[in-house]
Amino acid sequence: MNGHLQLAQCFLNEGVATETVNISQNTALHLASVGGHIDIVRLLLDRDANPHARNNYSDTPLHMACFHGNHQVADLLLDRGALVDES
């Protein structure tokens, strides 16, 4: 995703589902959380992306944001309903 907000908006406007996953079952929200792309995280959450989605390793976007030190993203995810105690 590389932090390209306009490109993400274009994909979503063309009907790409927010819950589309890659081979590791990461959603766009997982990937944006890893990269610290807060504007894209906000966009995805505004489009009803699931903050509780789990990848092949049972990681949520919140887990990944925290692991990669993306504290602003983690705060946003928490504000939007991500749960700390999900394991």
Coordinates of C-alpha atoms in Angstrom, one line a residue:
M1 CA 0.0 0.0 0.0
N2 CA 3.0 2.3 0.6
G3 CA 0.8 5.0 2.2
H4 CA -0.9 6.1 -1.0
L5 CA -4.2 7.4 0.3
Q6 CA -5.6 8.4 -3.1
L7 CA -4.9 4.9 -4.5
A8 CA -6.5 3.2 -1.5
Q9 CA -9.6 5.5 -2.0
C10 CA -9.7 4.5 -5.7
F11 CA -9.6 0.8 -4.9
L12 CA -12.4 1.1 -2.3
N13 CA -14.5 3.3 -4.6
E14 CA -14.2 0.6 -7.3
G15 CA -15.5 -2.0 -4.9
V16 CA -12.5 -3.7 -3.5
A17 CA -13.6 -5.2 -0.2
T18 CA -11.9 -4.0 2.9
E19 CA -11.7 -7.7 4.0
T20 CA -9.7 -8.8 1.0
V21 CA -6.7 -10.8 2.3
N22 CA -3.2 -11.8 1.0
I23 CA -1.6 -15.2 1.3
S24 CA -1.0 -14.7 5.0
Q25 CA -4.6 -13.6 5.6
N26 CA -3.5 -10.0 6.2
T27 CA -6.2 -7.4 5.4
A28 CA -5.4 -3.9 4.1
L29 CA -5.9 -2.8 7.7
H30 CA -3.2 -5.2 8.9
L31 CA -0.8 -3.8 6.3
A32 CA -1.6 -0.2 6.8
S33 CA -1.1 -0.8 10.6
V34 CA 2.3 -2.3 10.1
G35 CA 3.4 0.6 7.9
G36 CA 2.0 3.3 10.2
H37 CA -0.2 4.7 7.5
I38 CA -2.7 6.4 9.8
D39 CA -4.6 8.1 7.0
I40 CA -5.2 4.8 5.3
V41 CA -6.1 3.1 8.6
R42 CA -8.7 5.8 9.2
L43 CA -10.1 5.5 5.7
L44 CA -10.4 1.7 6.1
L45 CA -12.1 2.0 9.5
D46 CA -14.4 4.6 8.0
R47 CA -15.3 2.0 5.4
D48 CA -16.1 -0.6 8.0
A49 CA -12.8 -2.6 8.0
N50 CA -12.8 -5.1 10.8
P51 CA -10.3 -4.1 13.5
H52 CA -10.6 -7.6 15.0
A53 CA -9.5 -9.5 11.8
R54 CA -6.9 -12.1 12.4
N55 CA -4.1 -13.3 10.0
N56 CA -2.5 -16.7 9.8
Y57 CA -0.7 -16.0 13.1
S58 CA -3.8 -14.8 14.9
D59 CA -2.5 -11.3 14.9
T60 CA -4.9 -8.4 14.7
P61 CA -4.1 -5.0 13.2
L62 CA -3.7 -3.7 16.8
H63 CA -1.1 -6.4 17.5
M64 CA 0.8 -5.5 14.4
A65 CA 0.7 -1.7 15.0
C66 CA 2.1 -2.2 18.5
F67 CA 4.8 -4.7 17.4
H68 CA 6.0 -2.2 14.8
G69 CA 5.9 0.7 17.2
N70 CA 3.1 2.6 15.4
H71 CA 1.6 4.1 18.5
Q72 CA -0.7 6.6 16.7
V73 CA -2.2 3.8 14.7
A74 CA -2.7 1.7 17.8
D75 CA -4.4 4.6 19.5
L76 CA -6.7 5.1 16.5
L77 CA -7.5 1.4 16.5
L78 CA -8.3 1.4 20.2
D79 CA -10.5 4.5 19.7
R80 CA -12.4 2.6 17.0
G81 CA -13.1 -0.4 19.1
A82 CA -10.1 -2.7 18.8
L83 CA -9.7 -4.8 22.0
V84 CA -6.5 -5.0 23.9
D85 CA -7.3 -8.3 25.5
E86 CA -7.9 -10.3 22.4
S87 CA -5.5 -13.1 22.3

